[in-house]
Coordinates of C-alpha atoms and ligand atoms in Angstrom, one line a residue:
M714 CA -17.5 21.7 35.5
D715 CA -13.9 20.9 35.9
A716 CA -13.9 22.6 39.7
V717 CA -17.1 20.4 40.2
S718 CA -15.2 17.1 39.3
S719 CA -12.1 18.0 41.2
W720 CA -14.1 18.5 44.6
T721 CA -16.0 15.4 44.1
A722 CA -12.9 13.3 43.7
R723 CA -11.5 15.2 46.8
I724 CA -14.5 14.1 48.9
G725 CA -14.4 10.9 47.5
R726 CA -10.8 10.4 48.5
V727 CA -11.9 11.4 51.9
V728 CA -14.9 9.3 52.3
S729 CA -13.3 6.4 50.6
P730 CA -12.0 3.3 52.4
A731 CA -8.4 4.2 50.9
G732 CA -8.5 7.6 52.6
D733 CA -6.4 8.3 55.6
T734 CA -7.9 8.7 59.2
A735 CA -6.5 12.5 59.5
S736 CA -8.5 13.5 56.4
K737 CA -11.6 11.5 57.5
Q738 CA -11.5 13.1 60.5
L739 CA -10.8 16.9 59.5
Y740 CA -13.8 16.4 57.1
F741 CA -15.9 14.9 59.6
A742 CA -14.7 18.0 62.2
A743 CA -15.5 20.4 59.5
I744 CA -19.0 19.5 59.1
M745 CA -19.6 19.2 62.8
L746 CA -18.4 22.7 63.2
G747 CA -20.3 24.0 60.4
Y748 CA -23.3 22.4 61.9
T749 CA -22.3 24.3 65.5
V750 CA -21.7 27.7 63.6
L751 CA -25.4 27.2 62.0
I752 CA -27.1 26.4 65.2
S753 CA -25.6 29.3 67.2
L754 CA -26.7 31.8 64.9
S755 CA -30.0 31.5 66.6
H756 CA -29.5 29.3 69.4
V757 CA -26.1 30.2 71.0
E758 CA -27.4 29.2 74.3
M759 CA -27.4 25.6 73.2
V760 CA -24.1 25.6 72.3
L761 CA -22.7 27.2 75.3
T762 CA -24.0 24.1 77.7
G763 CA -21.8 21.7 79.0
Q764 CA -22.9 18.9 77.5
F765 CA -22.2 20.6 74.0
L766 CA -19.0 21.7 74.9
A767 CA -18.2 18.4 76.0
A768 CA -19.1 17.1 72.5
L769 CA -17.1 19.8 71.1
G770 CA -14.0 18.3 73.4
V771 CA -14.7 14.8 72.3
L772 CA -14.3 15.6 68.8
L773 CA -11.4 18.2 69.5
V774 CA -9.8 15.0 71.1
A775 CA -10.9 12.4 68.2
T776 CA -9.4 15.1 65.7
A777 CA -6.1 15.5 67.4
L778 CA -5.9 11.7 67.9
A779 CA -6.8 11.3 64.2
V780 CA -3.8 13.9 63.4
V781 CA -1.2 12.8 65.5
I782 CA -1.4 8.9 65.9
R783 CA 0.3 6.7 63.0
W784 CA -2.7 4.4 62.4
E785 CA -1.0 2.5 59.5
E786 CA 1.4 1.2 62.3
L787 CA -1.5 0.0 64.6
R788 CA -3.6 -2.8 64.5
P789 CA -6.6 -2.5 62.4
L790 CA -9.3 -2.7 64.9
W791 CA -7.7 0.6 66.6
G792 CA -9.2 2.3 63.4
A793 CA -12.5 2.1 65.3
L794 CA -11.4 4.5 68.0
V795 CA -11.7 7.8 66.3
P796 CA -15.3 7.1 64.7
V797 CA -16.5 5.9 67.9
L798 CA -15.5 9.2 69.8
D799 CA -17.3 11.0 66.9
M800 CA -20.4 8.8 67.5
V801 CA -19.9 9.8 71.2
A802 CA -19.8 13.3 70.2
V803 CA -22.9 12.9 67.9
A804 CA -24.8 11.1 70.8
L805 CA -23.8 14.2 73.2
V806 CA -25.2 16.8 70.7
R807 CA -28.0 14.5 69.8
D808 CA -29.5 14.3 73.4
L809 CA -29.9 18.2 73.5
M810 CA -31.8 18.4 70.4
R811 CA -34.9 16.9 71.5
E812 CA -37.3 17.7 68.8
S813 CA -34.6 17.0 65.9
S814 CA -32.8 14.3 67.5
M815 CA -33.6 12.1 64.6
A816 CA -31.9 14.4 62.1
V817 CA -29.1 15.0 64.3
S818 CA -28.7 10.9 64.8
L819 CA -28.0 10.8 61.1
L820 CA -24.6 12.4 61.6
V821 CA -23.3 9.2 62.9
L822 CA -23.9 7.4 59.5
I823 CA -20.7 9.5 58.5
P824 CA -18.1 7.2 61.0
V825 CA -20.3 4.3 60.5
L826 CA -19.5 4.4 56.7
W827 CA -15.6 4.8 57.7
M828 CA -15.8 1.8 60.0
A829 CA -17.5 -0.5 57.6
A830 CA -15.2 0.7 55.0
R831 CA -12.4 0.0 57.0
L832 CA -13.2 -3.0 59.3
R833 CA -15.8 -4.8 57.1
M834 CA -18.5 -6.8 59.2
T835 CA -16.2 -5.8 62.3
G836 CA -16.5 -2.3 62.0
V837 CA -20.4 -2.8 61.3
S838 CA -20.7 -4.6 64.4
I839 CA -19.0 -2.2 66.9
A840 CA -21.0 0.8 65.1
V841 CA -24.1 -1.1 65.8
L842 CA -22.9 -1.6 69.3
A843 CA -22.1 2.0 69.7
V844 CA -25.1 3.2 68.6
T845 CA -27.2 1.1 70.6
V846 CA -25.2 1.9 73.7
L847 CA -24.6 5.8 72.9
I848 CA -28.2 6.7 71.5
A849 CA -30.7 3.7 71.4
A850 CA -29.9 3.1 75.3
P851 CA -30.2 6.3 76.6
S852 CA -33.2 7.4 74.6
L853 CA -35.0 4.3 76.1
A854 CA -33.8 5.3 79.4
R855 CA -35.5 8.8 79.2
A856 CA -38.8 7.7 77.8
D857 CA -41.6 8.2 79.5
A858 CA -43.0 4.7 79.3
I859 CA -41.3 1.4 77.9
D860 CA -43.8 0.2 75.1
S861 CA -43.4 -1.3 71.9
L862 CA -43.5 2.2 70.5
T863 CA -40.7 3.7 72.1
I864 CA -38.7 0.5 71.8
T865 CA -39.4 0.2 68.3
H866 CA -38.2 3.8 67.5
S867 CA -35.1 3.4 69.9
L868 CA -33.9 0.3 67.9
L869 CA -34.5 2.0 64.5
L870 CA -31.3 3.9 64.2
P871 CA -29.2 0.9 65.1
F872 CA -31.1 -1.2 62.4
I873 CA -30.6 1.7 60.0
V874 CA -27.0 1.4 60.8
L875 CA -26.8 -2.3 60.3
Q876 CA -28.6 -1.9 57.0
V877 CA -26.2 1.0 55.7
G878 CA -23.1 -0.9 57.1
M879 CA -24.0 -4.0 55.4
L880 CA -24.8 -2.3 51.8
V881 CA -21.4 -0.7 52.2
V882 CA -19.7 -4.2 52.9
G883 CA -21.7 -5.8 50.1
A884 CA -20.6 -3.3 47.8
L885 CA -17.2 -3.2 48.5
K886 CA -16.8 -7.1 48.4
L887 CA -18.3 -6.3 44.8
L888 CA -15.5 -3.8 44.0
D889 CA -12.9 -6.1 45.5
G890 CA -13.8 -8.9 43.4
Q891 CA -13.9 -6.7 40.2
H892 CA -10.5 -5.2 41.5
R893 CA -9.2 -9.0 41.5
K894 CA -10.5 -9.8 38.2
L895 CA -8.7 -6.5 36.7
T896 CA -5.3 -7.2 38.5
S897 CA -5.2 -10.8 37.5
A898 CA -6.4 -9.5 33.7
L899 CA -3.9 -7.0 33.9
E900 CA -0.9 -9.6 35.0
E901 CA -2.2 -12.2 32.3
K902 CA -1.9 -9.2 29.8
A903 CA 1.6 -8.4 31.0
A904 CA 2.8 -12.1 30.8
L905 CA 1.3 -12.6 27.3
L906 CA 3.1 -9.5 26.1
E907 CA 6.3 -10.7 27.8
A908 CA 5.7 -14.3 26.0
A909 CA 5.1 -12.1 22.8
A910 CA 8.3 -10.3 22.9
T911 CA 10.2 -13.1 24.0
S912 CA 8.9 -15.2 20.7
E913 CA 9.6 -12.0 18.8
Q914 CA 13.2 -11.9 20.0
L915 CA 13.3 -15.4 19.1
L916 CA 12.3 -15.4 15.4
K917 CA 14.0 -12.3 14.9
N918 CA 17.3 -14.3 16.2
V919 CA 16.3 -17.1 14.0
I920 CA 15.4 -15.4 10.6
D921 CA 18.6 -13.2 11.3
S922 CA 20.7 -16.5 11.8
V923 CA 19.7 -18.2 8.3
G924 CA 21.7 -17.5 5.5
V925 CA 18.7 -16.7 3.3
G926 CA 17.1 -13.2 2.5
I927 CA 13.7 -13.0 4.1
V928 CA 11.3 -9.9 3.4
V929 CA 7.7 -9.9 4.4
V930 CA 5.4 -7.4 2.6
D931 CA 1.9 -6.0 3.2
R932 CA -0.9 -5.9 0.8
D933 CA 0.3 -2.3 -0.5
G934 CA 4.2 -3.7 -0.6
H935 CA 5.4 -2.1 2.4
D936 CA 8.0 -4.1 4.2
V937 CA 6.8 -5.5 7.4
L938 CA 9.7 -7.5 8.4
M939 CA 13.4 -8.1 6.8
N940 CA 16.1 -10.1 8.1
S941 CA 19.7 -9.0 8.1
A942 CA 20.7 -11.1 5.1
Q943 CA 18.1 -9.6 2.8
Q944 CA 19.3 -5.8 4.1
R945 CA 22.8 -6.9 2.9
I946 CA 21.0 -7.9 -0.6
H947 CA 19.2 -4.8 -0.5
Q948 CA 22.5 -2.8 -0.3
I949 CA 24.2 -4.6 -2.9
S950 CA 21.3 -3.9 -5.4
S951 CA 20.9 -0.2 -4.3
P952 CA 22.0 2.1 -7.1
E953 CA 24.6 4.3 -5.8
G954 CA 23.9 7.5 -3.9
N955 CA 20.0 6.1 -3.1
D956 CA 20.2 4.9 0.3
D957 CA 16.5 4.0 0.7
P958 CA 15.4 2.8 -2.8
N959 CA 12.0 1.1 -3.7
E960 CA 12.0 -2.2 -5.4
A961 CA 11.6 -0.5 -8.8
E962 CA 14.8 1.1 -8.1
L963 CA 16.9 -1.7 -7.3
T964 CA 19.5 -3.2 -9.6
L965 CA 17.8 -6.2 -10.4
R966 CA 18.5 -8.1 -14.0
Y967 CA 17.1 -11.3 -15.8
P968 CA 19.8 -13.9 -14.5
G969 CA 23.3 -13.8 -16.6
T970 CA 22.0 -10.8 -18.8
T971 CA 22.2 -7.0 -18.5
T972 CA 18.7 -6.8 -19.3
P973 CA 16.9 -5.0 -16.2
L974 CA 13.9 -6.8 -14.7
P975 CA 10.7 -4.5 -15.4
P976 CA 9.1 -3.3 -12.2
D977 CA 6.0 -6.0 -12.4
Q978 CA 8.5 -8.9 -12.9
R979 CA 10.2 -8.1 -9.7
P980 CA 10.3 -10.7 -7.2
V981 CA 8.4 -8.4 -4.3
R982 CA 6.1 -7.1 -6.7
R983 CA 5.1 -10.3 -8.2
A984 CA 4.4 -11.6 -4.5
V985 CA 2.2 -8.1 -3.8
L986 CA 0.5 -8.9 -7.2
Q987 CA -0.6 -12.4 -5.3
E988 CA 1.6 -14.6 -7.2
T989 CA 3.0 -17.9 -5.7
Y990 CA 6.4 -19.0 -7.3
S991 CA 9.6 -21.0 -6.8
N992 CA 12.9 -20.5 -7.6
Y993 CA 12.6 -17.2 -9.8
L994 CA 16.2 -16.7 -10.9
V995 CA 17.4 -12.9 -10.5
S996 CA 20.8 -11.4 -10.8
V997 CA 21.4 -8.5 -8.6
G998 CA 23.8 -5.7 -8.9
P999 CA 25.3 -3.2 -11.3
A1000 CA 24.9 -3.9 -15.1
G1001 CA 27.9 -5.1 -16.7
V1002 CA 29.3 -6.7 -13.4
A1003 CA 29.0 -10.1 -12.7
G1004 CA 26.6 -9.9 -10.1
T1005 CA 25.1 -12.3 -7.5
T1006 CA 22.4 -14.6 -8.7
F1007 CA 19.5 -15.5 -6.1
A1008 CA 16.5 -17.9 -6.4
A1009 CA 13.6 -16.1 -5.3
S1010 CA 10.6 -17.9 -3.9
A1011 CA 7.1 -16.2 -2.9
R1012 CA 4.2 -17.6 -0.7
Q1013 CA 1.0 -15.5 0.3
I1014 CA 0.3 -15.4 3.9
L1015 CA -3.4 -15.6 5.1
D1016 CA -4.8 -14.0 8.1
R1017 CA -7.3 -16.0 10.5
R1018 CA -10.1 -15.8 8.4
G1019 CA -8.3 -16.9 5.6
E1020 CA -8.0 -13.7 3.7
R1021 CA -5.0 -12.7 2.3
D1022 CA -2.8 -10.5 4.9
S1023 CA 1.0 -10.2 3.4
A1024 CA 3.4 -12.5 1.6
V1025 CA 7.0 -13.6 2.2
V1026 CA 9.4 -13.6 -0.2
V1027 CA 12.8 -15.7 0.2
F1028 CA 16.0 -15.1 -1.6
S1029 CA 18.9 -17.8 -1.7
D1030 CA 22.2 -17.1 -3.2
V1031 CA 22.5 -19.7 -5.9
S1032 CA 25.5 -17.9 -7.7
S1033 CA 28.2 -20.9 -7.0
Y1034 CA 25.3 -23.3 -8.3
I1035 CA 24.8 -21.4 -11.4
E1036 CA 28.6 -21.2 -11.9
M1037 CA 28.9 -25.0 -11.3
V1038 CA 26.0 -25.5 -14.0
R1039 CA 27.2 -23.3 -16.3
S1040 CA 31.1 -24.8 -16.4
Q1041 CA 29.3 -28.1 -16.9
Q1042 CA 27.3 -26.9 -19.8
R1043 CA 30.4 -25.4 -21.0
F1044 CA 32.2 -29.0 -20.9
V1045 CA 29.4 -30.4 -22.3
A1046 CA 29.1 -28.2 -25.3
A1047 CA 32.6 -28.2 -25.8
V1048 CA 32.9 -32.1 -26.0
S1049 CA 29.7 -32.4 -28.3
H1050 CA 31.1 -29.7 -30.5
E1051 CA 34.4 -31.5 -30.8
L1052 CA 32.5 -34.8 -31.4
R1053 CA 31.1 -33.3 -34.4
T1054 CA 34.1 -32.9 -36.5
P1055 CA 35.4 -36.5 -36.5
L1056 CA 32.0 -37.9 -36.6
T1057 CA 31.2 -35.8 -39.9
S1058 CA 34.5 -37.3 -41.2
V1059 CA 33.8 -40.7 -40.2
I1060 CA 30.2 -40.5 -42.1
G1061 CA 31.7 -39.1 -44.9
Y1062 CA 34.1 -42.0 -45.3
L1063 CA 31.4 -44.6 -44.7
E1064 CA 29.4 -42.8 -47.6
M1065 CA 32.5 -43.2 -49.7
A1066 CA 32.8 -46.9 -48.8
Q1067 CA 29.1 -47.3 -49.1
D1068 CA 29.8 -46.3 -53.0
T1069 CA 32.5 -48.8 -53.8
P1070 CA 31.3 -50.8 -56.4
E1071 CA 30.8 -54.5 -56.3
L1072 CA 30.7 -54.3 -52.5
P1073 CA 29.9 -57.8 -50.7
P1074 CA 26.4 -57.8 -49.8
K1075 CA 27.5 -58.6 -46.1
A1076 CA 29.7 -55.5 -46.0
A1077 CA 27.3 -53.4 -47.5
S1078 CA 24.8 -54.1 -44.8
Y1079 CA 27.4 -53.4 -42.1
L1080 CA 28.3 -50.4 -43.9
E1081 CA 24.7 -49.4 -43.6
V1082 CA 24.4 -50.0 -40.0
A1083 CA 27.6 -48.2 -39.1
H1084 CA 26.4 -45.2 -41.4
R1085 CA 23.1 -45.2 -39.7
N1086 CA 24.1 -45.2 -36.0
A1087 CA 27.2 -42.9 -36.9
E1088 CA 24.0 -40.3 -38.3
Q1089 CA 22.2 -40.7 -35.1
L1090 CA 25.4 -40.2 -33.0
L1091 CA 25.7 -36.9 -34.8
L1092 CA 22.3 -35.9 -34.4
I1093 CA 22.7 -36.6 -30.8
A1094 CA 26.0 -34.5 -30.4
Q1095 CA 24.1 -31.6 -32.6
D1096 CA 20.8 -31.9 -30.2
L1097 CA 23.2 -31.8 -27.1
L1098 CA 25.3 -28.9 -28.4
A1099 CA 22.0 -26.9 -29.0
D1100 CA 20.3 -27.3 -25.8
Q1101 CA 23.6 -26.7 -23.9
V1102 CA 24.1 -23.3 -26.0
A1103 CA 20.3 -22.6 -25.5
R1104 CA 20.7 -23.3 -21.6
S1105 CA 24.2 -21.5 -21.0
G1106 CA 22.6 -18.3 -22.0
T1107 CA 25.0 -17.7 -24.7
Q1108 CA 22.9 -18.1 -27.7
K1109 CA 22.7 -15.1 -29.8
L1110 CA 19.4 -14.1 -31.0
T1111 CA 19.1 -12.7 -34.5
L1112 CA 16.1 -10.2 -34.1
R1113 CA 14.4 -9.2 -37.6
P1114 CA 10.9 -7.3 -38.0
H1115 CA 8.3 -10.5 -37.8
R1116 CA 4.8 -10.7 -36.9
L1117 CA 3.8 -13.0 -33.9
S1118 CA 0.5 -14.1 -35.9
A1119 CA 2.6 -15.2 -38.5
I1120 CA 4.7 -17.3 -36.3
A1121 CA 1.2 -18.6 -34.8
E1122 CA -0.1 -19.6 -38.2
Q1123 CA 3.3 -21.2 -39.0
V1124 CA 2.9 -23.5 -35.8
V1125 CA -0.5 -24.4 -36.3
E1126 CA 0.5 -25.5 -39.6
D1127 CA 3.2 -27.7 -38.4
F1128 CA 1.1 -29.4 -35.9
A1129 CA -1.9 -29.9 -37.9
L1130 CA -1.3 -33.6 -38.8
R1131 CA -0.3 -34.3 -35.2
A1132 CA -3.5 -32.7 -33.9
E1133 CA -5.5 -34.7 -36.6
Q1134 CA -4.0 -38.3 -35.5
E1135 CA -4.4 -37.4 -32.0
G1136 CA -8.2 -36.6 -32.3
I1137 CA -7.7 -32.9 -30.9
T1138 CA -9.6 -29.9 -32.6
V1139 CA -7.2 -26.9 -33.2
V1140 CA -8.7 -23.4 -33.4
Q1141 CA -7.2 -20.8 -35.2
D1142 CA -8.0 -17.5 -33.8
V1143 CA -5.4 -15.1 -35.3
E1144 CA -5.5 -11.4 -35.6
Q1145 CA -2.8 -9.8 -37.8
T1146 CA -0.2 -8.2 -35.0
P1147 CA 2.0 -5.5 -35.9
E1148 CA 5.9 -6.3 -36.8
L1149 CA 8.1 -6.9 -33.7
S1150 CA 11.9 -7.3 -33.5
L1151 CA 11.9 -10.9 -33.1
D1152 CA 14.3 -14.2 -34.1
A1153 CA 11.3 -16.2 -35.6
P1154 CA 12.9 -19.7 -35.7
R1155 CA 13.4 -19.2 -32.1
L1156 CA 10.1 -17.8 -31.0
Q1157 CA 8.6 -20.5 -33.4
Q1158 CA 10.3 -23.2 -31.0
A1159 CA 8.9 -21.6 -28.1
V1160 CA 5.2 -21.3 -29.3
G1161 CA 5.8 -25.0 -30.7
N1162 CA 6.6 -26.2 -27.2
L1163 CA 3.4 -24.4 -25.9
L1164 CA 1.4 -26.1 -28.7
S1165 CA 3.2 -29.3 -28.4
N1166 CA 2.2 -29.4 -24.6
A1167 CA -1.4 -28.4 -25.2
L1168 CA -1.8 -31.4 -27.8
K1169 CA 0.2 -33.8 -24.9
Y1170 CA -2.0 -33.1 -22.1
T1171 CA -5.1 -32.8 -23.6
P1172 CA -7.1 -36.0 -24.0
A1173 CA -8.7 -36.8 -27.7
G1174 CA -11.9 -35.2 -28.3
G1175 CA -10.5 -31.7 -26.8
T1176 CA -9.9 -28.7 -28.1
V1177 CA -6.7 -26.2 -28.1
R1178 CA -7.1 -22.5 -29.5
V1179 CA -4.2 -20.6 -30.5
Q1180 CA -5.2 -16.9 -30.3
T1181 CA -3.1 -13.6 -31.2
R1182 CA -4.4 -10.2 -30.5
V1183 CA -3.3 -6.5 -29.7
R1184 CA -4.0 -4.9 -26.2
Q1185 CA -3.1 -1.5 -25.6
N1186 CA 0.6 -1.5 -26.2
E1187 CA 1.3 -5.2 -25.9
V1188 CA 1.0 -8.2 -28.6
E1189 CA -0.4 -11.2 -27.2
L1190 CA -0.4 -14.8 -28.1
C1191 CA -2.3 -17.5 -26.1
V1192 CA -2.5 -21.3 -26.3
T1193 CA -5.4 -22.4 -24.4
D1194 CA -6.6 -26.1 -24.1
T1195 CA -9.2 -28.2 -22.4
G1196 CA -6.9 -30.6 -21.2
I1197 CA -5.8 -31.9 -17.5
G1198 CA -4.9 -28.5 -16.1
M1199 CA -2.9 -27.6 -13.0
S1200 CA -3.4 -27.2 -9.5
D1201 CA -1.9 -23.5 -8.0
Q1202 CA 0.9 -25.3 -6.3
E1203 CA 1.9 -27.0 -9.5
Q1204 CA 1.7 -23.7 -11.5
A1205 CA 4.1 -22.2 -8.9
N1206 CA 7.1 -24.3 -10.1
L1207 CA 6.1 -24.7 -13.7
F1208 CA 8.9 -23.0 -15.1
T1209 CA 11.6 -24.6 -13.3
D1210 CA 14.0 -27.1 -15.0
Y1211 CA 13.0 -30.5 -15.0
Y1212 CA 9.7 -29.9 -13.1
R1213 CA 6.7 -32.1 -14.2
T1214 CA 3.4 -32.0 -12.5
E1215 CA 2.2 -35.1 -10.3
T1216 CA -0.9 -35.7 -12.6
A1217 CA 1.4 -35.6 -15.8
R1218 CA 3.7 -38.3 -14.1
D1219 CA 0.7 -40.2 -12.8
R1220 CA -0.8 -40.5 -16.1
H1221 CA 2.6 -41.7 -17.7
I1222 CA 2.7 -38.9 -20.2
P1223 CA 6.0 -38.7 -21.4
G1224 CA 8.5 -35.8 -21.0
H1225 CA 11.1 -34.3 -19.4
G1226 CA 10.4 -30.8 -17.9
I1227 CA 12.4 -29.1 -20.3
G1228 CA 10.5 -27.2 -22.6
L1229 CA 8.6 -24.7 -20.5
S1230 CA 11.7 -23.3 -18.9
L1231 CA 13.4 -23.1 -22.1
T1232 CA 10.2 -21.5 -23.6
R1233 CA 10.3 -19.1 -20.7
R1234 CA 13.9 -18.1 -21.3
L1235 CA 13.6 -17.5 -25.0
V1236 CA 10.5 -15.2 -24.3
V1237 CA 12.5 -13.3 -21.8
A1238 CA 15.3 -12.8 -24.1
H1239 CA 12.7 -11.1 -26.5
G1240 CA 11.6 -8.8 -23.5
G1241 CA 8.6 -10.7 -23.2
Q1242 CA 6.6 -12.2 -20.5
I1243 CA 4.7 -15.5 -20.1
S1244 CA 2.1 -16.6 -17.9
V1245 CA -0.4 -19.4 -17.1
R1246 CA -3.8 -19.8 -15.8
S1247 CA -5.0 -23.2 -15.0
R1248 CA -7.5 -25.4 -13.1
P1249 CA -7.1 -29.3 -12.6
G1250 CA -9.4 -31.0 -15.0
E1251 CA -10.6 -27.8 -17.0
G1252 CA -7.5 -26.7 -18.7
S1253 CA -4.7 -24.4 -19.1
T1254 CA -4.1 -20.8 -21.0
F1255 CA -0.4 -19.9 -21.6
T1256 CA -0.1 -16.3 -22.5
L1257 CA 3.0 -14.6 -24.0
R1258 CA 2.9 -10.8 -24.1
F1259 CA 5.4 -8.3 -25.8
A1260 CA 5.5 -4.8 -25.7
Q1261 CA 5.2 -3.2 -29.1
R1262 CA 7.9 -0.9 -28.4
P1263 CA 10.0 -2.5 -25.6
E1264 CA 11.5 0.1 -23.7
G1265 CA 15.3 -1.2 -23.0
G1266 CA 14.2 -4.2 -25.0
A1267 CA 15.9 -7.3 -25.1
D1268 CA 19.7 -7.8 -25.3
G1269 CA 19.4 -10.5 -27.8
T1270 CA 20.7 -13.6 -25.5
A1271 CA 18.6 -16.5 -24.6
Ligands
ADP274 P1 7.5 -32.1 -20.5 O1 6.1 -31.5 -21.1 O2 8.3 -32.3 -21.4 O3 7.3 -32.8 -19.5 P2 7.3 -28.9 -19.9 O4 8.8 -28.0 -19.5 O5 7.1 -28.6 -21.6 O6 8.2 -30.4 -19.8 O7 6.3 -28.9 -19.0 C1 6.6 -29.2 -17.6 C2 5.5 -29.6 -16.7 O8 4.6 -29.1 -17.1 C3 4.8 -31.1 -17.9 O9 5.5 -32.3 -17.3 C4 3.4 -30.8 -17.2 O10 3.3 -31.5 -15.9 C5 3.0 -29.4 -17.3 N1 2.4 -29.0 -18.3 C6 2.8 -28.0 -19.0 N2 1.8 -27.8 -20.2 C7 0.7 -28.0 -19.7 C8 -0.7 -28.4 -20.2 N3 -0.8 -27.5 -21.3 N4 -1.7 -28.7 -19.6 C9 -1.2 -29.4 -18.2 N5 0.2 -29.6 -17.9 C10 1.2 -29.0 -18.5

């Protein structure tokens, strides 16, 4: 099969317009010689006639010219010389073969094809003229009578040559068109590839020049793109002796703590799990060493059909801001702490003054106002201190065995009156949960924030459900409401300090955007997780999850 196709290709090259004159002529000469050998087997006398030998002579001359002359250096019209000589040879032989002259005449089709292929319509015209002069005219001259039969038969061959030539020219024109189209498509493709390579290089330069780490991951979590800043972050967080760690092996910690982030809380993993989030703080580097703190943000990338394709995670170094905020917090904490002592003393003396017998009524009322305001000032100083301590991440948790279900019941009880006043039904769906190591008052504060928000962001007539349950190895607490809800975009920023949704602001619902970030810090300090599911206008569910036996566990700072 291979041999057949290689021969077909070889013959194709010889007869194709691209083939050179020498190989075409050698091919034709071989056919003519084969023909001569075959007829000489039975009619050697025919071959030995002067006319046949003259035909062979013409063939020899044509072949010699085809081989010797550099045709590509001559004008294209010269390309007709060899085929016309071949036609002369065929005409001479044909003249000898009276009965089978028509069969021999068909041999002229080979040089006709070459001429048509090479010179197109000019070649066809020369071929028709040559066939008319060399074959049709002599056969008409030899005819016994010139009538419509002999004229028609004589003109048949030039007519066939014309048809075949036009067919070849038409087919080649079609091929030329397709070739041109193919060439321009290839050129276009090359230009597009060039443009794509240029913009890829530009994109690479741009993302390498920005100071933030950028990593793009596909659906399975494989890195698709990573800029040089991100490579450096990867390097800092790589454990010693591991040159190519995966994300679960990187040294990533909750900010300001020595607690490693669990695998599904790691920024890239969260993005692979289709989460969108902003300013998620992580500390990078070995535990115990003051590492660098980064704010990670993730967005999902959709393909042209709108389906999720990959995710981009951006890491910006916020260590200096964090340090600045911490020192500010330390300062405020110190000031508020220092204020408490003199204030306590002022209040003490005011109380003593109030107890003075026979105090003039005016003085008593002045003292009353001063006492009330001093108390208020002390309260503010205490609140300020508590808030700063919680924010600075230095507050120690006091962990004791406690049930999350008991905390839920306590919080529901605390808020029962407020719920009634606001016309909201609170459903308590509490399954007793096993004891965990918890700081009950701090966690009560966290759950209280969630229930307080649920009541605040649910209009009168709504329902709030507080639920606890045990799932596999986890203890869960959910607070679900039928309130105003949030969009996906709003949920992405929810646990950021001072963030408030547009809906909450538009409706003038009071708040400062501090509760949820504090709640998250408290939950994370317990080694737990907090998540939210919400739809605008339909309500929200906040879920806290704690492992029954936390591995590594919490480090006890909130
Ligand atoms: P605050 O309620 O004081 O503004 P939070 O930190 O507790 O602060 O909440 C942050 C923001 O999250 C709120 O301002 C509100 O926009 C939104 N939010 C919190 N809880 C809910 C909820 N249950 N339903 C709707 N929006 C909520």
